[in-house]
GROMACS .gro file of C-alpha atoms in nm:
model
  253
    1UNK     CA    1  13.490  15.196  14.146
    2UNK     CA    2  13.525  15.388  13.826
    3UNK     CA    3  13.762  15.634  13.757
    4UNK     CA    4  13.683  15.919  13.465
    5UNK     CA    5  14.006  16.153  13.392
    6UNK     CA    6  13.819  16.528  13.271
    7UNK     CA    7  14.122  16.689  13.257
    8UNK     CA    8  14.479  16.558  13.166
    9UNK     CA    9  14.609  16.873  13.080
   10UNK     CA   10  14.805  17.176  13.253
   11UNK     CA   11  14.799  17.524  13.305
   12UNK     CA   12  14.886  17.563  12.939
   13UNK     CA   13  14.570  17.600  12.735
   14UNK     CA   14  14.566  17.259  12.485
   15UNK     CA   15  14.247  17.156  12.261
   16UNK     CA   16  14.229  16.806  12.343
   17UNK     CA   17  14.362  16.851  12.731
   18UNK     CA   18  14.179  17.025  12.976
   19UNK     CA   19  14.304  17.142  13.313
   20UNK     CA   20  14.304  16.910  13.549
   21UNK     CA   21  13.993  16.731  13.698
   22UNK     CA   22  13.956  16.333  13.805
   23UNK     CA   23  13.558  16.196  13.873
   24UNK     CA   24  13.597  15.893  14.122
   25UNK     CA   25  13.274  15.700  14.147
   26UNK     CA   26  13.252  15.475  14.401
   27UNK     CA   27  12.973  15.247  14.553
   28UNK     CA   28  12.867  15.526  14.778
   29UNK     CA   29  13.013  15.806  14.666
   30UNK     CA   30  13.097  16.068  14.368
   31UNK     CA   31  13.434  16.266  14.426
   32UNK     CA   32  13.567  16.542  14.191
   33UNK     CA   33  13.920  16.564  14.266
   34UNK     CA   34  14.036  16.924  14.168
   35UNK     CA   35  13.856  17.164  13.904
   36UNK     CA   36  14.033  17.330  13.694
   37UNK     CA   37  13.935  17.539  13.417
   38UNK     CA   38  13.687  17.370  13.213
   39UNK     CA   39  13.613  17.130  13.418
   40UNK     CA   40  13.205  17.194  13.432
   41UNK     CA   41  13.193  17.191  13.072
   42UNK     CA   42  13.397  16.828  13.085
   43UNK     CA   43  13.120  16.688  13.330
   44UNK     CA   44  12.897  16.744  13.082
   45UNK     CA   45  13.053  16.564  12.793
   46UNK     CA   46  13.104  16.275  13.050
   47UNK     CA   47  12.709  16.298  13.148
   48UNK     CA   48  12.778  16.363  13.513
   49UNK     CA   49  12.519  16.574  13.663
   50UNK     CA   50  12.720  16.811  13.890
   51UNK     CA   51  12.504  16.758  14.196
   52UNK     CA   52  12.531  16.404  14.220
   53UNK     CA   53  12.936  16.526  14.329
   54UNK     CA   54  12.920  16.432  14.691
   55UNK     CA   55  13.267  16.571  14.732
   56UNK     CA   56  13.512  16.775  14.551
   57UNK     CA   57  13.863  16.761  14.654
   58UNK     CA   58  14.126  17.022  14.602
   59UNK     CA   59  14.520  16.948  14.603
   60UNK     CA   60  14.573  17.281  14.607
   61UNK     CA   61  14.528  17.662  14.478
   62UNK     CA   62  14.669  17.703  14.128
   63UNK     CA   63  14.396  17.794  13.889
   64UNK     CA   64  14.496  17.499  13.669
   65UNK     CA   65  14.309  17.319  13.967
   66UNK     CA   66  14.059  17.508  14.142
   67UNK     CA   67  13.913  17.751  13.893
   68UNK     CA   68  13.554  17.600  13.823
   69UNK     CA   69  13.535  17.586  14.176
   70UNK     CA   70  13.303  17.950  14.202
   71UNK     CA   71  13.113  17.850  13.897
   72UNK     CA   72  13.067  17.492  14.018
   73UNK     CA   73  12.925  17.657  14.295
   74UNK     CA   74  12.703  17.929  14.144
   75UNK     CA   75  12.553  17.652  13.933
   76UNK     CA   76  12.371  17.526  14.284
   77UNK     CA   77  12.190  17.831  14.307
   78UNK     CA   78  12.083  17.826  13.982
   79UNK     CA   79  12.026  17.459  13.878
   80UNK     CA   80  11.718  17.363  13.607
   81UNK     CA   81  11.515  17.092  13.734
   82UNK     CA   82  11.501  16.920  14.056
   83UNK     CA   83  11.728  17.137  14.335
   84UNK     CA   84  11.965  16.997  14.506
   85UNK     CA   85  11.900  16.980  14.856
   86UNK     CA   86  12.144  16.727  15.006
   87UNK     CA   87  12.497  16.850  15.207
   88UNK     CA   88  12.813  16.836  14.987
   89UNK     CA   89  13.180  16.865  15.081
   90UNK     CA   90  13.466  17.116  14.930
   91UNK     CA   91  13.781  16.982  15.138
   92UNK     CA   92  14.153  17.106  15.048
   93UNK     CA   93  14.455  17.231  15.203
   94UNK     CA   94  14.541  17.455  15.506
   95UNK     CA   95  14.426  17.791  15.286
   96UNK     CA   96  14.060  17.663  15.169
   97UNK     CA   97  13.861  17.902  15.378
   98UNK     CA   98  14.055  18.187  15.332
   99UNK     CA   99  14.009  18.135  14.918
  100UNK     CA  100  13.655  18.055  14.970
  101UNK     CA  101  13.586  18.357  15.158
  102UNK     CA  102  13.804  18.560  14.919
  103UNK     CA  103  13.558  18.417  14.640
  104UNK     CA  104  13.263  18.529  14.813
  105UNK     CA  105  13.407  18.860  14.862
  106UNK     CA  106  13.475  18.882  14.486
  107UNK     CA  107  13.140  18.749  14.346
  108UNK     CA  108  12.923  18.781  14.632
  109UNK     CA  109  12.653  18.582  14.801
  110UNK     CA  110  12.561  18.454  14.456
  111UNK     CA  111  12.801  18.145  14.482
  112UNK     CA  112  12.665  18.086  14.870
  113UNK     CA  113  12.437  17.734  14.782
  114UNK     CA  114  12.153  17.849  14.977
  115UNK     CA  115  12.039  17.617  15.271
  116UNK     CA  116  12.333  17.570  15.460
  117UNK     CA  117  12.414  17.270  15.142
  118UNK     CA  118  12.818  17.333  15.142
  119UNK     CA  119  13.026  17.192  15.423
  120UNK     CA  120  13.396  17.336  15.345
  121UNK     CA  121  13.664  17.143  15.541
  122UNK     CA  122  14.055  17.204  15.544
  123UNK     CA  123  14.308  16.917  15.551
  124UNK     CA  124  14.642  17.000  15.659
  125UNK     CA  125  14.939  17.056  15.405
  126UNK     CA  126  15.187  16.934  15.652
  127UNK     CA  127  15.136  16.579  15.788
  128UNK     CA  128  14.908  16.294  15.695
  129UNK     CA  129  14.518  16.410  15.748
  130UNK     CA  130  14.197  16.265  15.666
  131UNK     CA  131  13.813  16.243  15.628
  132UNK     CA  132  13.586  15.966  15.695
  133UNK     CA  133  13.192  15.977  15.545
  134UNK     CA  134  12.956  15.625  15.557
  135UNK     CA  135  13.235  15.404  15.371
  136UNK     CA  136  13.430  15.655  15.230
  137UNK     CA  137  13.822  15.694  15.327
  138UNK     CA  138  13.985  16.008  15.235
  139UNK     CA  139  14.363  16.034  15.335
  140UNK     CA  140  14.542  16.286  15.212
  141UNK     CA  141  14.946  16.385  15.282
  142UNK     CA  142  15.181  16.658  15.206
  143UNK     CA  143  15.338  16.730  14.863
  144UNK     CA  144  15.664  16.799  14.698
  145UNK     CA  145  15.511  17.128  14.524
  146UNK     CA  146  15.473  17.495  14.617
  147UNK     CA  147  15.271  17.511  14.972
  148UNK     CA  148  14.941  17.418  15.071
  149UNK     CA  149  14.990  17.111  14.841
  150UNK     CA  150  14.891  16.765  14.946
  151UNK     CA  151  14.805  16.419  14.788
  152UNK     CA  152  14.544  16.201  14.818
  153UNK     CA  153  14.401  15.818  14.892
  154UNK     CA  154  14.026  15.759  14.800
  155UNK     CA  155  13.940  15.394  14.975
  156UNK     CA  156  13.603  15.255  14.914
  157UNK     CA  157  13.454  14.914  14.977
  158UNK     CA  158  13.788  14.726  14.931
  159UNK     CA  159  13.880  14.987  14.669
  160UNK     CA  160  14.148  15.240  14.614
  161UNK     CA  161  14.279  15.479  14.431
  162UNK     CA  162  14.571  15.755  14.455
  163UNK     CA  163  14.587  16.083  14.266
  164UNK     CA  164  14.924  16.277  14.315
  165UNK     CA  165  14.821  16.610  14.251
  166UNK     CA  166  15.099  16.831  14.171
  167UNK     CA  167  15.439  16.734  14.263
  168UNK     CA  168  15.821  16.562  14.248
  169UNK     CA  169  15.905  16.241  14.419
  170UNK     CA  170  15.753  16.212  14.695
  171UNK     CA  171  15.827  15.932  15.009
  172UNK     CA  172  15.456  16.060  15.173
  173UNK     CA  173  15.318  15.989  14.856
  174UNK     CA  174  15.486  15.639  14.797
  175UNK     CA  175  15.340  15.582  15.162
  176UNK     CA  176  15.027  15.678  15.084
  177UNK     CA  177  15.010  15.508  14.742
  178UNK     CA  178  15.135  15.166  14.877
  179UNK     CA  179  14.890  14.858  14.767
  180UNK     CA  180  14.638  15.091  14.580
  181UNK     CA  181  14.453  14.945  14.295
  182UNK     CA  182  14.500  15.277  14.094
  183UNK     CA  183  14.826  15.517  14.122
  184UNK     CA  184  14.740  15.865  13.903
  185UNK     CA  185  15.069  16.037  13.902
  186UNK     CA  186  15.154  16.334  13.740
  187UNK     CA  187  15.367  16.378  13.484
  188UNK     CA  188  15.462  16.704  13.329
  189UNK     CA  189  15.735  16.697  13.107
  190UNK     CA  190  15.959  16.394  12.939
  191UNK     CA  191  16.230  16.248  13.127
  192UNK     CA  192  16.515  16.514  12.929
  193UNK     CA  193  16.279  16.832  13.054
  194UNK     CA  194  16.237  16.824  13.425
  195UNK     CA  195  16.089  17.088  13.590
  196UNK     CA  196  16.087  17.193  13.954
  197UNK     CA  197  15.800  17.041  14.168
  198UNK     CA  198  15.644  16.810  13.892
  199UNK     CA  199  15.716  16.476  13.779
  200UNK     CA  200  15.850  16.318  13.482
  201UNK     CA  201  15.798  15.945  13.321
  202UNK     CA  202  16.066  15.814  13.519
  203UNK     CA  203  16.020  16.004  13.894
  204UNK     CA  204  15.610  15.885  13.840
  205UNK     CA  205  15.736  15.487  13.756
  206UNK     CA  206  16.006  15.520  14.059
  207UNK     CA  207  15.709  15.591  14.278
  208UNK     CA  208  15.486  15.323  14.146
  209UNK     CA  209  15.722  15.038  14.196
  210UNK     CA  210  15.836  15.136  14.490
  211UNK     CA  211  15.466  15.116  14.638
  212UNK     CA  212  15.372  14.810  14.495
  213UNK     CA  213  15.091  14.952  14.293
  214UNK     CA  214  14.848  14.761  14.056
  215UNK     CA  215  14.841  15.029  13.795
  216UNK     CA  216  14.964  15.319  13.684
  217UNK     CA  217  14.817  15.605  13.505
  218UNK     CA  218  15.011  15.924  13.419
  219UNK     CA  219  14.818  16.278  13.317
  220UNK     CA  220  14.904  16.641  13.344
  221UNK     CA  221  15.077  16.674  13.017
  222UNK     CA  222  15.213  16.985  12.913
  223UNK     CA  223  15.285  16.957  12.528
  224UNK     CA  224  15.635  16.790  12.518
  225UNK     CA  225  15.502  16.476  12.648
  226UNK     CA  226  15.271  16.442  12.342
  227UNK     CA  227  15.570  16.464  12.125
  228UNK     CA  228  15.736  16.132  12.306
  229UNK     CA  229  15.659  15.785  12.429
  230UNK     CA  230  15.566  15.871  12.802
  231UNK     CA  231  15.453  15.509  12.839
  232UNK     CA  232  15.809  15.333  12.698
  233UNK     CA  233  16.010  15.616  12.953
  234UNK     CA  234  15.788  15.474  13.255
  235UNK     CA  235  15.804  15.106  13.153
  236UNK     CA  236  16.199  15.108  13.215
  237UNK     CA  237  16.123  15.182  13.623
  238UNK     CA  238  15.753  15.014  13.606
  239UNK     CA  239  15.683  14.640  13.493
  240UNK     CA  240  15.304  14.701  13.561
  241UNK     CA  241  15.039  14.819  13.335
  242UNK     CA  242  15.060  15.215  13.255
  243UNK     CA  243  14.834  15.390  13.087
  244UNK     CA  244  14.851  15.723  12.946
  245UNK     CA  245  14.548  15.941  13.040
  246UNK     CA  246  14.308  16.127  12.788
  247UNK     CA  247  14.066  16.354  12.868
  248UNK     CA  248  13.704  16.141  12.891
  249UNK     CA  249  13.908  15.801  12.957
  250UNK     CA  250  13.725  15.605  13.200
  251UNK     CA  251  13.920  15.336  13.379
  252UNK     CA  252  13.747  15.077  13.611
  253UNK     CA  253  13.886  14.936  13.908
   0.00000   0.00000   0.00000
């Protein structure tokens, strides 16, 4: 499994973060987990062909997360070269269908893929849910952010990997993070600069020790954490490996 962060950023525009975005390639399977602003233009630099995404998992509905979802989807209509002709999956939070139909309502049958290609599927926002294709596990589970929010598990062939999506501590999430080979965790601001419904260094490294993960990796950095030593704040909870994401960073598990 290989893990490619496109987007380690926020909602605040940065140069060198995008909004957020996590490829997870697995022996059977290519997941986009959210899509925020940018993120298209990311999969290009990382020379991922957007239809080999089998599916592309949403957290939830802030644009910082979900919107290159309509031009993700125009692109199928319009693609250069071979079309794509296989199904693929949008899944999210209790809400999905309601902001996909609002989309199509705003830009029309344009972002439709033609042939019946998109399967969208909603996962609820208030207990543990999940999803289930060939080897691929999908669990997700609620969040400590503003509602529909939820977290997710990607298990593959022995495999795993959490991504937090947006939110504070979280006992679902040290549930659902317990074992896994890869804990991303969100961290928003320095330990002295909390914010409501986000983590800092500390509340992410918390989390990963108590589930017993193999490694953590922190991302969604608004600009004060680029002005401290993320890493040294999360080591004082964490005795693991931590690495601080970069947009393009590719991490193999």
């Amino acid at each position: 499994m290989e893990v490619v962060i496109l987007g380690s950023g926020t909602a605040t525009p940065q140069l060198k973060r995008n909004a957020s975005g996590i490829l997870v390639r697995s022996s059977s399977s290519t997941i986009l987990v959210d899509i925020g602003t940018g993120t298209m233009r990311r999969l290009c630099e990382a020379g991922v062909d957007y239809k080999e995404i089998d599916v592309v998992l949403i957290t939830h509905f802030h644009p910082d997360h979900v919107s290159d979802l309509a031009p993700f989807l125009f692109a199928h209509n319009y693609a250069y070269g071979k079309m794509r002709t296989n199904r693929f999956f949008v899944l999210g939070p209790s809400g999905l269908e309601q902001l996909y139909d609002g989309l199509v309502k705003l830009y029309g049958s344009w972002i439709v893929p033609t042939g019946g290609r998109l399967e969208i599927r909603e996962l609820s926002a208030d207990e543990t849910d999940g999803f289930l294709m060939d080897t691929l596990n999908i669990l997700s589970t609620p969040a400590e952010h503003s509602r529909p929010c939820i977290s997710l598990r990607i298990d593959d062939h022995g495999k795993s990997v959490v991504i937090s999506g947006d939110t504070n501590f979280s006992e679902n999430l040290v549930r659902l993070a317990h074992g896994t080979d890869l804990f991303i965790c969100e961290c928003s601001m320095p330990d002295d600069k909390p914010i409501e419904g986000h983590c800092t260094p500390s509340v992410a490294a918390r989390m990963a020790s108590m589930a017993a993960v193999k490694k953590l990796a922190l991302t969604h950095f608004y600009p004060p954490c680029d002005q401290i030593d993320v890493v040294a704040q999360a080591s004082v909870f964490y005795s693991g490996p931590i690495v601080k994401s970069e947009d393009l960073l590719k991490i193999k598990i």
